[in-house]
Amino acid sequence: MPGGSKTVDVVAVTSFNSGTFSLKRMYIKHKNFVIGHTDSNFCNGDAYPKTCGAPSSAVFSKRGPQLTWKLEPIEGVSYAVGVEKSSHPFIADEKVRKQKFQHVVPSENIPALTANVRYSNDLGHIQLGTLLRVYDFYHSKKGEEKTVMNPTGGANLSGVYNVVPKKTIVKASLVIGSGIASWILDFAVMPKTAYKDVYFAPKGKDLGAIEQLVAWGGFVGVEHYWMPEKFYSVLVLNALGTYDNDKREAGAYKGGVSAALSTTYKPIKPISMSIEWEIGRKYVVKEEEFLKNVDKSNVSKNAHRITGILKYSLAS
């Protein structure tokens, strides 16, 4: 690409408990264009709290193949417009689909459109991101073959505020939309039998039973640096929820609240030691009806965990 610049950013992450190699980004920049595997334009990775490594903020960032055009027309204002590979429309109530709607097959043939606009100054920034994608479902029952298109979309408002520059920083994000629940952490990490962007109404029929899951999620996080870049603590408060739950199966995930507190110390640049404590409470659809049919000894509304991480970063 004569006259342009190429940037390839490869990040490897390994941990003592998994020993895995993860390629997070690989892309090429040429003038105002970015092509390759990198962060989506929909959410704002710069606004995510600097937790110890375990995902602790409600809004979930995705990466994938994309072509994006970025521009900064005036100082402090930037925007991006992109075409991205659409993720698979994960289905809540997957067991219901397998039992009643085996012939309904989701695909990911139509790319997603994403865009964002950001205003920045010395105190931080604020960003608005949008996402538009179309889910297509193929009805494979013999004699009734057809494809149904479901447009979905959402918005993400996020920002960073430097209360005391390089010492105390507040970060926040709120996402809401239809068919975008997999961008919200609790839905994104749930088993594939229990989530996420669309669902099959139990009383529906065939393709008419496909409903988009309307969901929201948000967090507020505070980072405080006791020693610049070497010793810091992070507090994150999260909340998330869903709408139209009267149509969903009893026991389906409805929402929750949580809080996480972590502390990280970096004795030397490539090594970091962290500990995080998180507590939370989850809610399910039609809870009373659900609890009548399950062993209550195996059901808990509340959860907590303590995580310790020792990390050696190859990117340092």
mmCIF file of C-alpha atoms in Angstrom:
data_model
loop_
_atom_site.group_PDB
_atom_site.id
_atom_site.type_symbol
_atom_site.label_atom_id
_atom_site.label_comp_id
_atom_site.label_asym_id
_atom_site.label_seq_id
_atom_site.Cartn_x
_atom_site.Cartn_y
_atom_site.Cartn_z
ATOM 1 C CA MET A 1 0.000 0.000 0.000
ATOM 2 C CA PRO A 2 2.228 2.856 -1.223
ATOM 3 C CA GLY A 3 1.959 6.108 0.685
ATOM 4 C CA GLY A 4 0.091 4.508 3.591
ATOM 5 C CA SER A 5 1.023 2.836 6.821
ATOM 6 C CA LYS A 6 0.574 -0.743 7.933
ATOM 7 C CA THR A 7 -0.057 -1.650 11.532
ATOM 8 C CA VAL A 8 -0.271 -5.207 12.801
ATOM 9 C CA ASP A 9 -0.982 -5.534 16.497
ATOM 10 C CA VAL A 10 -0.704 -9.103 17.824
ATOM 11 C CA VAL A 11 -1.460 -9.691 21.498
ATOM 12 C CA ALA A 12 -0.832 -13.037 23.210
ATOM 13 C CA VAL A 13 -2.446 -13.865 26.547
ATOM 14 C CA THR A 14 -1.473 -16.842 28.695
ATOM 15 C CA SER A 15 -2.479 -17.720 32.218
ATOM 16 C CA PHE A 16 -1.384 -20.315 34.720
ATOM 17 C CA ASN A 17 -4.792 -21.992 34.865
ATOM 18 C CA SER A 18 -5.419 -22.476 31.156
ATOM 19 C CA GLY A 19 -2.140 -22.134 29.273
ATOM 20 C CA THR A 20 -3.985 -20.876 26.196
ATOM 21 C CA PHE A 21 -2.808 -18.627 23.375
ATOM 22 C CA SER A 22 -5.276 -15.986 22.211
ATOM 23 C CA LEU A 23 -4.932 -13.787 19.130
ATOM 24 C CA LYS A 24 -6.929 -10.678 20.018
ATOM 25 C CA ARG A 25 -6.229 -8.304 17.158
ATOM 26 C CA MET A 26 -4.661 -8.455 13.718
ATOM 27 C CA TYR A 27 -5.436 -5.660 11.333
ATOM 28 C CA ILE A 28 -4.013 -3.318 8.701
ATOM 29 C CA LYS A 29 -4.436 0.458 8.775
ATOM 30 C CA HIS A 30 -4.198 2.453 5.559
ATOM 31 C CA LYS A 31 -4.957 6.158 5.836
ATOM 32 C CA ASN A 32 -8.481 6.309 7.319
ATOM 33 C CA PHE A 33 -9.303 2.643 6.750
ATOM 34 C CA VAL A 34 -8.931 -0.349 9.062
ATOM 35 C CA ILE A 35 -9.353 -3.911 7.798
ATOM 36 C CA GLY A 36 -8.881 -7.071 9.811
ATOM 37 C CA HIS A 37 -9.767 -8.618 13.174
ATOM 38 C CA THR A 38 -10.186 -5.958 15.872
ATOM 39 C CA ASP A 39 -12.664 -4.335 18.269
ATOM 40 C CA SER A 40 -16.196 -3.580 17.093
ATOM 41 C CA ASN A 41 -17.243 0.040 16.656
ATOM 42 C CA PHE A 42 -20.406 -0.592 18.679
ATOM 43 C CA CYS A 43 -18.891 -0.652 22.165
ATOM 44 C CA ASN A 44 -16.097 1.406 23.692
ATOM 45 C CA GLY A 45 -13.132 -0.614 24.942
ATOM 46 C CA ASP A 46 -11.474 2.517 26.363
ATOM 47 C CA ALA A 47 -14.361 2.844 28.848
ATOM 48 C CA TYR A 48 -13.952 -0.625 30.368
ATOM 49 C CA PRO A 49 -12.614 -0.670 33.939
ATOM 50 C CA LYS A 50 -9.094 -2.034 34.308
ATOM 51 C CA THR A 51 -10.094 -5.137 36.238
ATOM 52 C CA CYS A 52 -7.663 -7.883 37.127
ATOM 53 C CA GLY A 53 -8.449 -10.073 34.118
ATOM 54 C CA ALA A 54 -11.756 -11.785 34.865
ATOM 55 C CA PRO A 55 -14.621 -9.991 33.045
ATOM 56 C CA SER A 56 -16.326 -7.831 35.667
ATOM 57 C CA SER A 57 -18.187 -5.134 33.719
ATOM 58 C CA ALA A 58 -21.718 -5.652 32.401
ATOM 59 C CA VAL A 59 -21.076 -4.489 28.827
ATOM 60 C CA PHE A 60 -19.106 -6.948 26.743
ATOM 61 C CA SER A 61 -16.753 -5.949 23.916
ATOM 62 C CA LYS A 62 -16.569 -8.114 20.808
ATOM 63 C CA ARG A 63 -13.890 -8.448 18.182
ATOM 64 C CA GLY A 64 -14.178 -9.760 14.672
ATOM 65 C CA PRO A 65 -13.420 -9.271 10.970
ATOM 66 C CA GLN A 66 -14.382 -5.819 9.736
ATOM 67 C CA LEU A 67 -13.774 -2.943 7.340
ATOM 68 C CA THR A 68 -13.978 0.448 9.060
ATOM 69 C CA TRP A 69 -13.574 4.038 7.944
ATOM 70 C CA LYS A 70 -12.413 6.420 10.679
ATOM 71 C CA LEU A 71 -12.163 10.191 10.531
ATOM 72 C CA GLU A 72 -11.426 13.120 12.866
ATOM 73 C CA PRO A 73 -12.878 16.169 11.057
ATOM 74 C CA ILE A 74 -12.114 18.596 13.896
ATOM 75 C CA GLU A 75 -9.945 18.402 16.987
ATOM 76 C CA GLY A 76 -11.640 16.412 19.730
ATOM 77 C CA VAL A 77 -14.351 14.919 17.505
ATOM 78 C CA SER A 78 -14.020 11.578 15.725
ATOM 79 C CA TYR A 79 -16.334 9.076 14.154
ATOM 80 C CA ALA A 80 -16.180 5.615 12.611
ATOM 81 C CA VAL A 81 -18.443 3.680 10.240
ATOM 82 C CA GLY A 82 -17.897 0.002 9.581
ATOM 83 C CA VAL A 83 -19.123 -3.262 8.118
ATOM 84 C CA GLU A 84 -18.496 -6.223 10.424
ATOM 85 C CA LYS A 85 -19.024 -9.956 10.383
ATOM 86 C CA SER A 86 -22.307 -10.564 12.179
ATOM 87 C CA SER A 87 -22.127 -12.969 15.075
ATOM 88 C CA HIS A 88 -24.337 -16.040 15.246
ATOM 89 C CA PRO A 89 -27.832 -15.183 16.578
ATOM 90 C CA PHE A 90 -27.622 -17.208 19.762
ATOM 91 C CA ILE A 91 -30.991 -18.502 20.873
ATOM 92 C CA ALA A 92 -32.401 -18.416 24.360
ATOM 93 C CA ASP A 93 -34.491 -21.453 25.283
ATOM 94 C CA GLU A 94 -32.400 -23.633 22.945
ATOM 95 C CA LYS A 95 -33.987 -26.769 24.389
ATOM 96 C CA VAL A 96 -37.408 -25.535 23.249
ATOM 97 C CA ARG A 97 -36.050 -25.001 19.718
ATOM 98 C CA LYS A 98 -34.634 -28.517 19.559
ATOM 99 C CA GLN A 99 -37.885 -30.059 20.816
ATOM 100 C CA LYS A 100 -40.395 -28.082 18.755
ATOM 101 C CA PHE A 101 -38.588 -26.180 16.010
ATOM 102 C CA GLN A 102 -35.773 -28.433 14.779
ATOM 103 C CA HIS A 103 -36.379 -27.242 11.223
ATOM 104 C CA VAL A 104 -35.653 -23.586 12.074
ATOM 105 C CA VAL A 105 -31.960 -22.922 11.433
ATOM 106 C CA PRO A 106 -30.235 -19.586 12.212
ATOM 107 C CA SER A 107 -27.372 -18.351 10.033
ATOM 108 C CA GLU A 108 -24.962 -15.418 9.910
ATOM 109 C CA ASN A 109 -24.886 -14.515 6.234
ATOM 110 C CA ILE A 110 -25.684 -10.789 6.488
ATOM 111 C CA PRO A 111 -22.944 -8.452 7.829
ATOM 112 C CA ALA A 112 -23.642 -5.910 10.560
ATOM 113 C CA LEU A 113 -23.379 -2.132 10.232
ATOM 114 C CA THR A 114 -21.731 -0.269 13.116
ATOM 115 C CA ALA A 115 -20.883 3.364 13.792
ATOM 116 C CA ASN A 116 -19.757 5.626 16.613
ATOM 117 C CA VAL A 117 -19.043 9.278 17.322
ATOM 118 C CA ARG A 118 -16.761 10.484 20.130
ATOM 119 C CA TYR A 119 -16.033 13.835 21.757
ATOM 120 C CA SER A 120 -12.780 14.083 23.736
ATOM 121 C CA ASN A 121 -11.013 16.727 25.832
ATOM 122 C CA ASP A 122 -8.480 16.855 28.662
ATOM 123 C CA LEU A 123 -11.043 15.550 31.176
ATOM 124 C CA GLY A 124 -11.927 12.415 29.201
ATOM 125 C CA HIS A 125 -14.409 11.506 26.481
ATOM 126 C CA ILE A 126 -18.001 10.514 25.738
ATOM 127 C CA GLN A 127 -19.026 8.152 22.921
ATOM 128 C CA LEU A 128 -22.252 7.028 21.284
ATOM 129 C CA GLY A 129 -22.165 3.765 19.343
ATOM 130 C CA THR A 130 -24.860 2.087 17.240
ATOM 131 C CA LEU A 131 -25.361 -1.372 15.758
ATOM 132 C CA LEU A 132 -27.719 -2.622 13.047
ATOM 133 C CA ARG A 133 -27.808 -6.236 11.901
ATOM 134 C CA VAL A 134 -30.280 -8.639 10.343
ATOM 135 C CA TYR A 135 -30.758 -12.182 11.564
ATOM 136 C CA ASP A 136 -31.935 -14.649 8.952
ATOM 137 C CA PHE A 137 -33.619 -17.926 9.862
ATOM 138 C CA TYR A 138 -34.168 -20.742 7.391
ATOM 139 C CA HIS A 139 -37.338 -22.819 7.701
ATOM 140 C CA SER A 140 -36.207 -26.230 6.406
ATOM 141 C CA LYS A 141 -39.409 -28.217 6.828
ATOM 142 C CA LYS A 142 -40.165 -30.014 3.558
ATOM 143 C CA GLY A 143 -42.789 -28.180 1.540
ATOM 144 C CA GLU A 144 -42.538 -25.087 3.744
ATOM 145 C CA GLU A 145 -38.997 -23.911 2.950
ATOM 146 C CA LYS A 146 -38.531 -20.182 3.387
ATOM 147 C CA THR A 147 -36.256 -17.592 4.999
ATOM 148 C CA VAL A 148 -37.383 -14.990 7.514
ATOM 149 C CA MET A 149 -35.376 -11.799 8.171
ATOM 150 C CA ASN A 150 -35.312 -10.207 11.628
ATOM 151 C CA PRO A 151 -33.727 -6.703 11.817
ATOM 152 C CA THR A 152 -32.157 -5.946 15.204
ATOM 153 C CA GLY A 153 -30.157 -3.099 16.662
ATOM 154 C CA GLY A 154 -29.005 -1.179 19.700
ATOM 155 C CA ALA A 155 -27.202 1.840 21.114
ATOM 156 C CA ASN A 156 -24.285 2.199 23.497
ATOM 157 C CA LEU A 157 -23.516 5.365 25.484
ATOM 158 C CA SER A 158 -20.177 5.353 27.298
ATOM 159 C CA GLY A 159 -17.545 7.652 28.674
ATOM 160 C CA VAL A 160 -14.435 8.283 30.754
ATOM 161 C CA TYR A 161 -13.966 11.130 33.255
ATOM 162 C CA ASN A 162 -10.610 11.953 34.858
ATOM 163 C CA VAL A 163 -11.564 13.124 38.352
ATOM 164 C CA VAL A 164 -7.897 13.449 39.255
ATOM 165 C CA PRO A 165 -5.788 12.898 36.094
ATOM 166 C CA LYS A 166 -3.653 9.720 36.245
ATOM 167 C CA LYS A 167 -4.946 9.009 39.753
ATOM 168 C CA THR A 168 -8.761 8.661 39.966
ATOM 169 C CA ILE A 169 -10.791 7.811 36.855
ATOM 170 C CA VAL A 170 -14.515 7.110 36.467
ATOM 171 C CA LYS A 171 -15.707 4.928 33.574
ATOM 172 C CA ALA A 172 -19.285 4.065 32.603
ATOM 173 C CA SER A 173 -21.294 2.415 29.835
ATOM 174 C CA LEU A 174 -24.947 1.678 29.074
ATOM 175 C CA VAL A 175 -26.172 -0.527 26.216
ATOM 176 C CA ILE A 176 -29.781 -1.189 25.241
ATOM 177 C CA GLY A 177 -31.356 -2.816 22.233
ATOM 178 C CA SER A 178 -33.258 -5.646 20.626
ATOM 179 C CA GLY A 179 -31.409 -8.816 19.656
ATOM 180 C CA ILE A 180 -28.117 -7.608 21.163
ATOM 181 C CA ALA A 181 -28.097 -9.442 24.517
ATOM 182 C CA SER A 182 -24.816 -11.191 23.652
ATOM 183 C CA TRP A 183 -23.111 -7.811 24.081
ATOM 184 C CA ILE A 184 -24.067 -7.912 27.769
ATOM 185 C CA LEU A 185 -21.673 -9.946 29.862
ATOM 186 C CA ASP A 186 -23.945 -12.276 31.806
ATOM 187 C CA PHE A 187 -25.683 -13.339 28.594
ATOM 188 C CA ALA A 188 -22.415 -13.562 26.669
ATOM 189 C CA VAL A 189 -20.838 -16.107 29.027
ATOM 190 C CA MET A 190 -23.893 -18.261 29.768
ATOM 191 C CA PRO A 191 -24.070 -21.850 28.429
ATOM 192 C CA LYS A 192 -25.326 -22.191 24.867
ATOM 193 C CA THR A 193 -28.441 -23.975 26.134
ATOM 194 C CA ALA A 194 -29.665 -20.866 27.926
ATOM 195 C CA TYR A 195 -29.200 -17.649 25.976
ATOM 196 C CA LYS A 196 -29.302 -14.916 24.299
ATOM 197 C CA ASP A 197 -30.209 -12.637 21.342
ATOM 198 C CA VAL A 198 -33.530 -14.167 20.290
ATOM 199 C CA TYR A 199 -35.808 -16.790 21.799
ATOM 200 C CA PHE A 200 -38.687 -19.063 20.872
ATOM 201 C CA ALA A 201 -41.934 -18.190 22.604
ATOM 202 C CA PRO A 202 -43.169 -21.466 24.136
ATOM 203 C CA LYS A 203 -46.695 -21.014 22.743
ATOM 204 C CA GLY A 204 -45.609 -19.843 19.311
ATOM 205 C CA LYS A 205 -45.541 -21.789 16.053
ATOM 206 C CA ASP A 206 -42.585 -22.265 13.756
ATOM 207 C CA LEU A 207 -40.960 -19.039 12.555
ATOM 208 C CA GLY A 208 -43.722 -16.981 14.124
ATOM 209 C CA ALA A 209 -42.356 -18.106 17.474
ATOM 210 C CA ILE A 210 -39.045 -16.251 17.029
ATOM 211 C CA GLU A 211 -38.916 -13.232 19.334
ATOM 212 C CA GLN A 212 -36.081 -10.749 19.754
ATOM 213 C CA LEU A 213 -34.795 -10.499 23.301
ATOM 214 C CA VAL A 214 -34.895 -6.838 24.366
ATOM 215 C CA ALA A 215 -32.167 -6.298 26.946
ATOM 216 C CA TRP A 216 -30.129 -3.591 28.667
ATOM 217 C CA GLY A 217 -26.945 -3.557 30.721
ATOM 218 C CA GLY A 218 -24.668 -0.988 32.262
ATOM 219 C CA PHE A 219 -21.858 -0.344 34.704
ATOM 220 C CA VAL A 220 -20.038 2.375 36.592
ATOM 221 C CA GLY A 221 -16.412 1.769 37.477
ATOM 222 C CA VAL A 222 -13.834 3.719 39.482
ATOM 223 C CA GLU A 223 -10.088 3.203 39.049
ATOM 224 C CA HIS A 224 -7.748 4.582 41.693
ATOM 225 C CA TYR A 225 -3.962 4.495 41.252
ATOM 226 C CA TRP A 226 -2.057 4.318 44.527
ATOM 227 C CA MET A 227 1.196 4.215 42.530
ATOM 228 C CA PRO A 228 1.105 5.213 38.811
ATOM 229 C CA GLU A 229 0.688 2.062 36.666
ATOM 230 C CA LYS A 230 2.166 -0.169 39.400
ATOM 231 C CA PHE A 231 -0.470 -0.407 42.142
ATOM 232 C CA TYR A 232 -4.166 0.308 41.644
ATOM 233 C CA SER A 233 -7.674 -0.716 42.763
ATOM 234 C CA VAL A 234 -10.907 -0.906 40.765
ATOM 235 C CA LEU A 235 -14.537 -0.903 41.943
ATOM 236 C CA VAL A 236 -17.262 -1.853 39.412
ATOM 237 C CA LEU A 237 -21.062 -1.770 39.903
ATOM 238 C CA ASN A 238 -23.235 -3.589 37.317
ATOM 239 C CA ALA A 239 -26.920 -3.996 36.495
ATOM 240 C CA LEU A 240 -28.707 -5.693 33.598
ATOM 241 C CA GLY A 241 -32.201 -6.798 32.671
ATOM 242 C CA THR A 242 -34.665 -7.899 29.981
ATOM 243 C CA TYR A 243 -38.187 -6.979 28.819
ATOM 244 C CA ASP A 244 -41.273 -8.920 27.655
ATOM 245 C CA ASN A 245 -40.517 -11.710 30.096
ATOM 246 C CA ASP A 246 -44.140 -12.893 30.224
ATOM 247 C CA LYS A 247 -43.489 -14.578 26.856
ATOM 248 C CA ARG A 248 -40.427 -16.528 27.994
ATOM 249 C CA GLU A 249 -39.895 -19.912 29.604
ATOM 250 C CA ALA A 250 -39.985 -20.117 33.410
ATOM 251 C CA GLY A 251 -36.393 -20.130 34.694
ATOM 252 C CA ALA A 252 -34.943 -18.186 31.749
ATOM 253 C CA TYR A 253 -32.363 -15.596 32.775
ATOM 254 C CA LYS A 254 -34.018 -12.235 33.512
ATOM 255 C CA GLY A 255 -31.233 -10.038 34.851
ATOM 256 C CA GLY A 256 -29.048 -9.291 37.821
ATOM 257 C CA VAL A 257 -26.883 -6.921 39.810
ATOM 258 C CA SER A 258 -23.281 -7.317 40.938
ATOM 259 C CA ALA A 259 -20.290 -5.523 42.399
ATOM 260 C CA ALA A 260 -16.584 -6.302 42.017
ATOM 261 C CA LEU A 261 -13.529 -4.957 43.814
ATOM 262 C CA SER A 262 -10.028 -5.764 42.569
ATOM 263 C CA THR A 263 -6.466 -4.757 43.381
ATOM 264 C CA THR A 264 -3.463 -5.185 41.082
ATOM 265 C CA TYR A 265 0.245 -4.827 41.782
ATOM 266 C CA LYS A 266 2.965 -4.854 39.106
ATOM 267 C CA PRO A 267 6.378 -5.359 40.746
ATOM 268 C CA ILE A 268 8.120 -5.283 37.353
ATOM 269 C CA LYS A 269 6.708 -4.449 33.927
ATOM 270 C CA PRO A 270 5.778 -7.871 32.448
ATOM 271 C CA ILE A 271 4.474 -9.345 35.733
ATOM 272 C CA SER A 272 1.249 -8.470 37.540
ATOM 273 C CA MET A 273 -0.469 -9.954 40.604
ATOM 274 C CA SER A 274 -4.189 -9.395 41.149
ATOM 275 C CA ILE A 275 -7.000 -10.397 43.465
ATOM 276 C CA GLU A 276 -10.699 -9.719 42.896
ATOM 277 C CA TRP A 277 -13.808 -10.219 45.025
ATOM 278 C CA GLU A 278 -17.227 -10.188 43.345
ATOM 279 C CA ILE A 279 -20.746 -10.566 44.719
ATOM 280 C CA GLY A 280 -24.006 -10.658 42.775
ATOM 281 C CA ARG A 281 -27.653 -11.626 42.626
ATOM 282 C CA LYS A 282 -29.485 -13.059 39.628
ATOM 283 C CA TYR A 283 -33.172 -13.118 38.709
ATOM 284 C CA VAL A 284 -35.089 -15.556 36.518
ATOM 285 C CA VAL A 285 -38.371 -15.349 34.610
ATOM 286 C CA LYS A 286 -41.461 -16.544 36.524
ATOM 287 C CA GLU A 287 -39.381 -17.402 39.551
ATOM 288 C CA GLU A 288 -42.166 -18.903 41.690
ATOM 289 C CA GLU A 289 -43.305 -21.201 38.891
ATOM 290 C CA PHE A 290 -39.710 -22.213 38.178
ATOM 291 C CA LEU A 291 -38.923 -23.058 41.818
ATOM 292 C CA LYS A 292 -41.908 -25.399 42.036
ATOM 293 C CA ASN A 293 -40.339 -27.774 39.529
ATOM 294 C CA VAL A 294 -36.686 -27.842 40.583
ATOM 295 C CA ASP A 295 -34.590 -29.085 43.453
ATOM 296 C CA LYS A 296 -34.218 -25.921 45.540
ATOM 297 C CA SER A 297 -31.004 -27.222 47.091
ATOM 298 C CA ASN A 298 -29.301 -26.780 43.706
ATOM 299 C CA VAL A 299 -30.626 -23.242 43.104
ATOM 300 C CA SER A 300 -29.008 -20.089 44.428
ATOM 301 C CA LYS A 301 -30.033 -16.486 43.777
ATOM 302 C CA ASN A 302 -26.811 -15.094 45.187
ATOM 303 C CA ALA A 303 -23.255 -15.722 44.099
ATOM 304 C CA HIS A 304 -19.771 -14.635 45.048
ATOM 305 C CA ARG A 305 -16.255 -15.469 43.995
ATOM 306 C CA ILE A 306 -12.673 -14.603 44.824
ATOM 307 C CA THR A 307 -10.194 -14.712 41.947
ATOM 308 C CA GLY A 308 -6.420 -14.539 42.090
ATOM 309 C CA ILE A 309 -4.346 -14.031 38.943
ATOM 310 C CA LEU A 310 -0.626 -14.071 38.307
ATOM 311 C CA LYS A 311 0.094 -12.850 34.782
ATOM 312 C CA TYR A 312 3.171 -12.577 32.601
ATOM 313 C CA SER A 313 2.399 -10.316 29.628
ATOM 314 C CA LEU A 314 4.239 -10.910 26.367
ATOM 315 C CA ALA A 315 2.933 -7.539 25.159
ATOM 316 C CA SER A 316 4.791 -5.535 27.807
#
